[in-house]
Amino acid sequence: MIASAACIALLSGCSGSPTSAQRPQAPATDVPAPTSTPDPFHTEPLTPLTRYVALGDSFAAGLGAGAEKGGCRLSPYSYPSVFARRSGVDLIVNAACAGATTSDLLKHQLIALDERTDLVTVSIGGNDLGVQAIAADCAAGKAAACRNEVTAALSLLNVLPDRLTTVYSAIAQAAPNARIVVTGYTLLYDASDPNAKDFGTAAAINAATLGLNEVVRQAVDQQRSAGKPMTYLPVDFAGHAIGDRKPWLNTTGPDVFHPTAAGYAEYAARLVQLLGTAK
């Protein structure tokens, strides 16, 4: 229900310059962000011998952080790299790739996992819905393109739970001894001012992101109920979103809507908070 409501809100935000009656109203920004799911599973503490593998899309690759290399745009300032440096764990490989979908992860990234893997982080799902294109078109005021992207996303949202279930199950099977942390997507905009010029777009895109995150969280919860040691980790850029004085997101250029190095450092900090540091 939350995901569907988010997409309906996004449709409203894509209809051009909304009237006050059409605009998403301020209470939409009061929807609480999902919190980390409690982790009842017994796990070994992190050590320098902890074998860590990162999987996912551009948010895991570090697109937008700077110094990206290769076709997958991997950055040394990605959250997996920063987390490994801060925690002291052994990052075996960051197999993430900018633009990766759930299908890409299954085809190209699972090979990085084996029974020796102790820790996996993964960020995936956004590209299955074309989130970046939706955000770019809506923010640019391309009403027709925005509506088309949202229509496509609405239909794809219905199949995303099954895709995530397949991916998460495959990860758990490929790394049977690993703890798995699934990171959410941060909200892009500060949509706290209903009188702001771009409030309609900002609130709609945030609502869509909340909907995506809720689908991810529910898929993680299903895995946990089946006994998989998997945790959902939301990340919030409150005070540093687009529209704030010092955003932790790129606001222009080819990496628009992706975190900056400071944003990825916040992801890493949340991982350290969740998992602790190596002894």
mmCIF file of C-alpha atoms in Angstrom:
data_model
loop_
_atom_site.group_PDB
_atom_site.id
_atom_site.type_symbol
_atom_site.label_atom_id
_atom_site.label_comp_id
_atom_site.label_asym_id
_atom_site.label_seq_id
_atom_site.Cartn_x
_atom_site.Cartn_y
_atom_site.Cartn_z
ATOM 1 C CA MET A 1 0.000 0.000 0.000
ATOM 2 C CA ILE A 2 2.801 2.442 0.831
ATOM 3 C CA ALA A 3 4.559 1.715 -2.454
ATOM 4 C CA SER A 4 1.364 2.243 -4.440
ATOM 5 C CA ALA A 5 0.624 5.489 -2.649
ATOM 6 C CA ALA A 6 4.145 6.682 -3.365
ATOM 7 C CA CYS A 7 3.741 6.091 -7.089
ATOM 8 C CA ILE A 8 0.380 7.881 -7.105
ATOM 9 C CA ALA A 9 2.079 10.820 -5.412
ATOM 10 C CA LEU A 10 4.804 10.719 -8.038
ATOM 11 C CA LEU A 11 2.214 10.885 -10.806
ATOM 12 C CA SER A 12 0.846 14.037 -9.198
ATOM 13 C CA GLY A 13 4.311 15.546 -9.096
ATOM 14 C CA CYS A 14 4.883 14.852 -12.803
ATOM 15 C CA SER A 15 1.859 16.730 -14.079
ATOM 16 C CA GLY A 16 3.668 20.004 -14.547
ATOM 17 C CA SER A 17 3.321 22.874 -12.086
ATOM 18 C CA PRO A 18 0.590 21.594 -9.761
ATOM 19 C CA THR A 19 -2.055 23.795 -8.258
ATOM 20 C CA SER A 20 -2.397 23.920 -4.496
ATOM 21 C CA ALA A 21 -5.209 21.376 -4.763
ATOM 22 C CA GLN A 22 -3.087 19.021 -6.852
ATOM 23 C CA ARG A 23 0.139 19.333 -4.912
ATOM 24 C CA PRO A 24 1.192 16.660 -2.448
ATOM 25 C CA GLN A 25 0.519 18.287 0.886
ATOM 26 C CA ALA A 26 2.970 18.741 3.728
ATOM 27 C CA PRO A 27 1.772 15.707 5.731
ATOM 28 C CA ALA A 28 3.244 13.500 2.985
ATOM 29 C CA THR A 29 6.682 14.519 4.235
ATOM 30 C CA ASP A 30 5.720 13.308 7.710
ATOM 31 C CA VAL A 31 5.763 9.649 6.662
ATOM 32 C CA PRO A 32 8.392 8.114 8.942
ATOM 33 C CA ALA A 33 11.405 6.617 7.216
ATOM 34 C CA PRO A 34 11.800 2.884 7.830
ATOM 35 C CA THR A 35 14.168 2.010 10.647
ATOM 36 C CA SER A 36 16.774 -0.723 10.834
ATOM 37 C CA THR A 37 15.168 -4.060 11.539
ATOM 38 C CA PRO A 38 16.204 -5.610 14.864
ATOM 39 C CA ASP A 39 18.861 -8.259 14.371
ATOM 40 C CA PRO A 40 18.304 -11.328 16.597
ATOM 41 C CA PHE A 41 20.891 -13.432 14.804
ATOM 42 C CA HIS A 42 24.069 -14.319 16.646
ATOM 43 C CA THR A 43 27.081 -13.122 14.682
ATOM 44 C CA GLU A 44 30.793 -13.109 15.232
ATOM 45 C CA PRO A 45 32.344 -9.685 15.922
ATOM 46 C CA LEU A 46 34.100 -7.948 13.058
ATOM 47 C CA THR A 47 37.840 -8.524 12.844
ATOM 48 C CA PRO A 48 40.559 -7.746 10.286
ATOM 49 C CA LEU A 49 39.957 -11.299 9.048
ATOM 50 C CA THR A 50 36.282 -10.625 8.295
ATOM 51 C CA ARG A 51 35.858 -11.278 4.582
ATOM 52 C CA TYR A 52 33.560 -8.604 3.158
ATOM 53 C CA VAL A 53 32.011 -8.415 -0.318
ATOM 54 C CA ALA A 54 29.924 -5.510 -1.623
ATOM 55 C CA LEU A 55 27.261 -5.960 -4.305
ATOM 56 C CA GLY A 56 24.817 -3.674 -6.047
ATOM 57 C CA ASP A 57 24.286 -0.675 -8.264
ATOM 58 C CA SER A 58 25.707 2.849 -8.520
ATOM 59 C CA PHE A 59 24.920 3.582 -4.869
ATOM 60 C CA ALA A 60 27.244 0.737 -3.882
ATOM 61 C CA ALA A 61 29.807 1.514 -6.589
ATOM 62 C CA GLY A 62 30.180 5.085 -5.335
ATOM 63 C CA LEU A 63 29.066 6.953 -8.449
ATOM 64 C CA GLY A 64 29.259 10.671 -7.737
ATOM 65 C CA ALA A 65 31.898 10.446 -5.018
ATOM 66 C CA GLY A 66 34.813 11.249 -7.316
ATOM 67 C CA ALA A 67 37.844 9.405 -8.709
ATOM 68 C CA GLU A 68 35.604 6.748 -10.291
ATOM 69 C CA LYS A 69 37.324 4.214 -12.510
ATOM 70 C CA GLY A 70 36.304 1.579 -15.035
ATOM 71 C CA GLY A 71 33.025 0.848 -16.717
ATOM 72 C CA CYS A 72 31.330 0.203 -13.376
ATOM 73 C CA ARG A 73 32.413 3.626 -12.053
ATOM 74 C CA LEU A 74 33.880 2.303 -8.818
ATOM 75 C CA SER A 75 35.100 4.985 -6.434
ATOM 76 C CA PRO A 76 37.543 4.707 -3.522
ATOM 77 C CA TYR A 77 35.041 6.900 -1.667
ATOM 78 C CA SER A 78 32.161 4.444 -2.079
ATOM 79 C CA TYR A 79 30.509 3.404 1.159
ATOM 80 C CA PRO A 80 31.950 -0.146 1.004
ATOM 81 C CA SER A 81 35.485 1.235 0.693
ATOM 82 C CA VAL A 82 35.025 3.835 3.421
ATOM 83 C CA PHE A 83 33.337 1.311 5.720
ATOM 84 C CA ALA A 84 36.186 -1.168 5.227
ATOM 85 C CA ARG A 85 38.779 1.480 6.078
ATOM 86 C CA ARG A 86 36.874 2.634 9.148
ATOM 87 C CA SER A 87 35.938 -0.790 10.473
ATOM 88 C CA GLY A 88 39.137 -2.643 9.623
ATOM 89 C CA VAL A 89 37.419 -5.526 7.807
ATOM 90 C CA ASP A 90 38.902 -7.080 4.667
ATOM 91 C CA LEU A 91 37.029 -5.832 1.590
ATOM 92 C CA ILE A 92 37.665 -8.727 -0.786
ATOM 93 C CA VAL A 93 35.936 -7.007 -3.694
ATOM 94 C CA ASN A 94 33.371 -4.367 -4.462
ATOM 95 C CA ALA A 95 31.512 -6.149 -7.263
ATOM 96 C CA ALA A 96 28.895 -3.381 -7.606
ATOM 97 C CA CYS A 97 28.379 -1.679 -10.946
ATOM 98 C CA ALA A 98 26.690 1.577 -11.898
ATOM 99 C CA GLY A 99 23.454 0.878 -13.722
ATOM 100 C CA ALA A 100 23.134 -2.668 -12.389
ATOM 101 C CA THR A 101 19.686 -4.221 -12.114
ATOM 102 C CA THR A 102 18.654 -7.287 -10.140
ATOM 103 C CA SER A 103 19.263 -9.356 -13.280
ATOM 104 C CA ASP A 104 22.765 -7.907 -13.683
ATOM 105 C CA LEU A 105 23.600 -8.756 -10.100
ATOM 106 C CA LEU A 106 22.508 -12.357 -10.581
ATOM 107 C CA LYS A 107 24.494 -12.708 -13.810
ATOM 108 C CA HIS A 108 27.708 -10.900 -12.956
ATOM 109 C CA GLN A 109 28.154 -10.314 -9.227
ATOM 110 C CA LEU A 110 27.299 -13.539 -7.394
ATOM 111 C CA ILE A 111 30.616 -15.030 -8.475
ATOM 112 C CA ALA A 112 32.281 -12.830 -5.867
ATOM 113 C CA LEU A 113 30.603 -14.821 -3.063
ATOM 114 C CA ASP A 114 31.473 -18.172 -1.535
ATOM 115 C CA GLU A 115 31.213 -20.061 1.747
ATOM 116 C CA ARG A 116 34.158 -18.079 3.155
ATOM 117 C CA THR A 117 32.338 -14.750 2.821
ATOM 118 C CA ASP A 118 31.508 -13.348 6.268
ATOM 119 C CA LEU A 119 29.732 -10.098 5.379
ATOM 120 C CA VAL A 120 27.783 -8.864 2.350
ATOM 121 C CA THR A 121 26.273 -5.453 1.693
ATOM 122 C CA VAL A 122 23.933 -4.865 -1.213
ATOM 123 C CA SER A 123 22.086 -1.930 -2.764
ATOM 124 C CA ILE A 124 19.826 -2.974 -5.649
ATOM 125 C CA GLY A 125 16.371 -2.402 -7.098
ATOM 126 C CA GLY A 126 16.302 1.232 -8.151
ATOM 127 C CA ASN A 127 17.464 0.614 -11.704
ATOM 128 C CA ASP A 128 14.750 -2.019 -12.166
ATOM 129 C CA LEU A 129 12.251 0.832 -11.858
ATOM 130 C CA GLY A 130 14.223 3.404 -13.832
ATOM 131 C CA VAL A 131 14.397 5.630 -10.753
ATOM 132 C CA GLN A 132 17.217 7.790 -12.061
ATOM 133 C CA ALA A 133 15.337 8.565 -15.295
ATOM 134 C CA ILE A 134 12.177 9.311 -13.321
ATOM 135 C CA ALA A 135 13.987 11.703 -11.004
ATOM 136 C CA ALA A 136 15.824 13.439 -13.842
ATOM 137 C CA ASP A 137 12.729 13.917 -16.007
ATOM 138 C CA CYS A 138 10.516 15.091 -13.153
ATOM 139 C CA ALA A 139 13.134 17.470 -11.762
ATOM 140 C CA ALA A 140 13.708 18.906 -15.248
ATOM 141 C CA GLY A 141 10.000 19.569 -15.666
ATOM 142 C CA LYS A 142 9.639 17.165 -18.614
ATOM 143 C CA ALA A 143 6.010 16.413 -17.882
ATOM 144 C CA ALA A 144 5.308 13.960 -20.718
ATOM 145 C CA ALA A 145 8.505 11.980 -20.188
ATOM 146 C CA CYS A 146 7.906 12.015 -16.449
ATOM 147 C CA ARG A 147 4.409 10.570 -16.830
ATOM 148 C CA ASN A 148 5.698 7.863 -19.163
ATOM 149 C CA GLU A 149 8.501 6.911 -16.768
ATOM 150 C CA VAL A 150 6.091 6.737 -13.851
ATOM 151 C CA THR A 151 3.635 4.574 -15.783
ATOM 152 C CA ALA A 152 6.450 2.140 -16.518
ATOM 153 C CA ALA A 153 7.589 2.202 -12.899
ATOM 154 C CA LEU A 154 4.062 1.482 -11.662
ATOM 155 C CA SER A 155 3.934 -1.748 -13.625
ATOM 156 C CA LEU A 156 7.481 -2.758 -12.688
ATOM 157 C CA LEU A 157 6.872 -2.113 -9.000
ATOM 158 C CA ASN A 158 4.500 -5.073 -9.016
ATOM 159 C CA VAL A 159 7.263 -7.471 -10.064
ATOM 160 C CA LEU A 160 10.071 -5.978 -7.949
ATOM 161 C CA PRO A 161 9.221 -7.995 -4.795
ATOM 162 C CA ASP A 162 9.702 -11.259 -6.692
ATOM 163 C CA ARG A 163 12.948 -10.002 -8.224
ATOM 164 C CA LEU A 164 14.287 -8.965 -4.829
ATOM 165 C CA THR A 165 13.259 -12.286 -3.308
ATOM 166 C CA THR A 166 15.182 -14.086 -6.045
ATOM 167 C CA VAL A 167 18.271 -11.898 -5.574
ATOM 168 C CA TYR A 168 18.315 -12.069 -1.783
ATOM 169 C CA SER A 169 17.803 -15.838 -1.818
ATOM 170 C CA ALA A 170 20.629 -16.242 -4.337
ATOM 171 C CA ILE A 171 22.973 -14.116 -2.223
ATOM 172 C CA ALA A 172 22.184 -16.118 0.900
ATOM 173 C CA GLN A 173 22.742 -19.376 -0.991
ATOM 174 C CA ALA A 174 26.029 -18.206 -2.532
ATOM 175 C CA ALA A 175 27.330 -16.925 0.823
ATOM 176 C CA PRO A 176 25.750 -19.349 3.334
ATOM 177 C CA ASN A 177 27.899 -18.186 6.256
ATOM 178 C CA ALA A 178 27.582 -14.452 5.705
ATOM 179 C CA ARG A 179 25.630 -11.763 7.449
ATOM 180 C CA ILE A 180 23.826 -9.707 4.772
ATOM 181 C CA VAL A 181 23.010 -6.000 5.072
ATOM 182 C CA VAL A 182 20.674 -4.417 2.516
ATOM 183 C CA THR A 183 21.002 -0.652 2.303
ATOM 184 C CA GLY A 184 18.098 1.602 1.380
ATOM 185 C CA TYR A 185 18.040 4.652 -0.858
ATOM 186 C CA THR A 186 18.259 8.041 0.813
ATOM 187 C CA LEU A 187 15.554 10.627 0.196
ATOM 188 C CA LEU A 188 16.789 13.122 -2.386
ATOM 189 C CA TYR A 189 15.001 16.316 -1.426
ATOM 190 C CA ASP A 190 14.262 18.498 1.557
ATOM 191 C CA ALA A 191 10.516 18.729 0.989
ATOM 192 C CA SER A 192 9.687 20.446 4.275
ATOM 193 C CA ASP A 193 8.466 23.709 2.738
ATOM 194 C CA PRO A 194 5.120 23.310 0.938
ATOM 195 C CA ASN A 195 5.522 26.828 -0.481
ATOM 196 C CA ALA A 196 8.809 26.047 -2.217
ATOM 197 C CA LYS A 197 8.767 26.348 -6.013
ATOM 198 C CA ASP A 198 9.767 22.720 -6.532
ATOM 199 C CA PHE A 199 7.755 21.266 -3.653
ATOM 200 C CA GLY A 200 5.520 19.167 -5.905
ATOM 201 C CA THR A 201 8.452 17.485 -7.611
ATOM 202 C CA ALA A 202 10.451 17.123 -4.406
ATOM 203 C CA ALA A 203 7.593 15.587 -2.414
ATOM 204 C CA ALA A 204 6.666 13.243 -5.268
ATOM 205 C CA ILE A 205 10.202 11.933 -5.771
ATOM 206 C CA ASN A 206 10.654 11.475 -2.033
ATOM 207 C CA ALA A 207 7.358 9.589 -1.867
ATOM 208 C CA ALA A 208 8.506 7.308 -4.673
ATOM 209 C CA THR A 209 11.772 6.641 -2.853
ATOM 210 C CA LEU A 210 9.883 5.815 0.333
ATOM 211 C CA GLY A 211 7.780 3.385 -1.651
ATOM 212 C CA LEU A 212 10.846 1.697 -3.145
ATOM 213 C CA ASN A 213 12.458 1.434 0.273
ATOM 214 C CA GLU A 214 9.323 -0.108 1.726
ATOM 215 C CA VAL A 215 9.322 -2.804 -0.968
ATOM 216 C CA VAL A 216 12.993 -3.501 -0.186
ATOM 217 C CA ARG A 217 12.322 -3.623 3.556
ATOM 218 C CA GLN A 218 9.418 -6.024 3.149
ATOM 219 C CA ALA A 219 11.508 -8.319 0.952
ATOM 220 C CA VAL A 220 14.247 -8.334 3.604
ATOM 221 C CA ASP A 221 11.703 -9.100 6.313
ATOM 222 C CA GLN A 222 10.491 -12.103 4.331
ATOM 223 C CA GLN A 223 14.033 -13.440 4.163
ATOM 224 C CA ARG A 224 14.491 -12.924 7.894
ATOM 225 C CA SER A 225 11.269 -14.753 8.647
ATOM 226 C CA ALA A 226 12.734 -17.675 6.711
ATOM 227 C CA GLY A 227 15.786 -17.638 8.972
ATOM 228 C CA LYS A 228 18.229 -15.726 6.767
ATOM 229 C CA PRO A 229 20.639 -13.407 8.684
ATOM 230 C CA MET A 230 19.639 -10.338 6.687
ATOM 231 C CA THR A 231 19.144 -6.766 7.913
ATOM 232 C CA TYR A 232 17.644 -3.688 6.256
ATOM 233 C CA LEU A 233 19.594 -0.475 6.855
ATOM 234 C CA PRO A 234 17.938 2.847 5.966
ATOM 235 C CA VAL A 235 20.110 5.926 5.491
ATOM 236 C CA ASP A 236 18.842 9.463 6.030
ATOM 237 C CA PHE A 237 20.500 12.650 4.757
ATOM 238 C CA ALA A 238 18.308 14.879 6.944
ATOM 239 C CA GLY A 239 19.687 18.417 6.767
ATOM 240 C CA HIS A 240 21.847 17.520 3.765
ATOM 241 C CA ALA A 241 19.318 16.761 1.023
ATOM 242 C CA ILE A 242 18.819 18.731 -2.170
ATOM 243 C CA GLY A 243 17.495 22.126 -1.088
ATOM 244 C CA ASP A 244 19.540 22.194 2.109
ATOM 245 C CA ARG A 245 22.576 24.452 2.491
ATOM 246 C CA LYS A 246 25.139 21.651 2.204
ATOM 247 C CA PRO A 247 23.599 18.745 0.310
ATOM 248 C CA TRP A 248 25.331 15.362 0.354
ATOM 249 C CA LEU A 249 23.984 14.725 -3.147
ATOM 250 C CA ASN A 250 25.141 15.834 -6.575
ATOM 251 C CA THR A 251 22.674 18.424 -7.823
ATOM 252 C CA THR A 252 23.957 18.864 -11.395
ATOM 253 C CA GLY A 253 25.922 17.021 -14.028
ATOM 254 C CA PRO A 254 26.002 13.357 -15.073
ATOM 255 C CA ASP A 255 26.061 12.123 -11.465
ATOM 256 C CA VAL A 256 22.998 14.117 -10.405
ATOM 257 C CA PHE A 257 20.917 12.552 -7.615
ATOM 258 C CA HIS A 258 23.824 10.355 -6.487
ATOM 259 C CA PRO A 259 25.564 10.945 -3.149
ATOM 260 C CA THR A 260 28.774 12.908 -2.882
ATOM 261 C CA ALA A 261 31.762 11.553 -0.969
ATOM 262 C CA ALA A 262 30.212 13.047 2.182
ATOM 263 C CA GLY A 263 26.964 11.198 1.473
ATOM 264 C CA TYR A 264 28.685 7.871 1.039
ATOM 265 C CA ALA A 265 30.620 8.539 4.235
ATOM 266 C CA GLU A 266 27.243 8.753 5.988
ATOM 267 C CA TYR A 267 26.305 5.351 4.575
ATOM 268 C CA ALA A 268 29.605 4.001 5.919
ATOM 269 C CA ALA A 269 28.980 5.584 9.312
ATOM 270 C CA ARG A 270 25.583 3.888 9.540
ATOM 271 C CA LEU A 271 27.198 0.546 8.722
ATOM 272 C CA VAL A 272 29.796 1.071 11.428
ATOM 273 C CA GLN A 273 27.019 1.951 13.849
ATOM 274 C CA LEU A 274 25.100 -1.196 12.932
ATOM 275 C CA LEU A 275 27.991 -3.625 12.755
ATOM 276 C CA GLY A 276 30.652 -2.120 14.994
ATOM 277 C CA THR A 277 34.374 -1.954 14.245
ATOM 278 C CA ALA A 278 36.952 -4.686 13.956
ATOM 279 C CA LYS A 279 38.917 -5.548 17.070
#
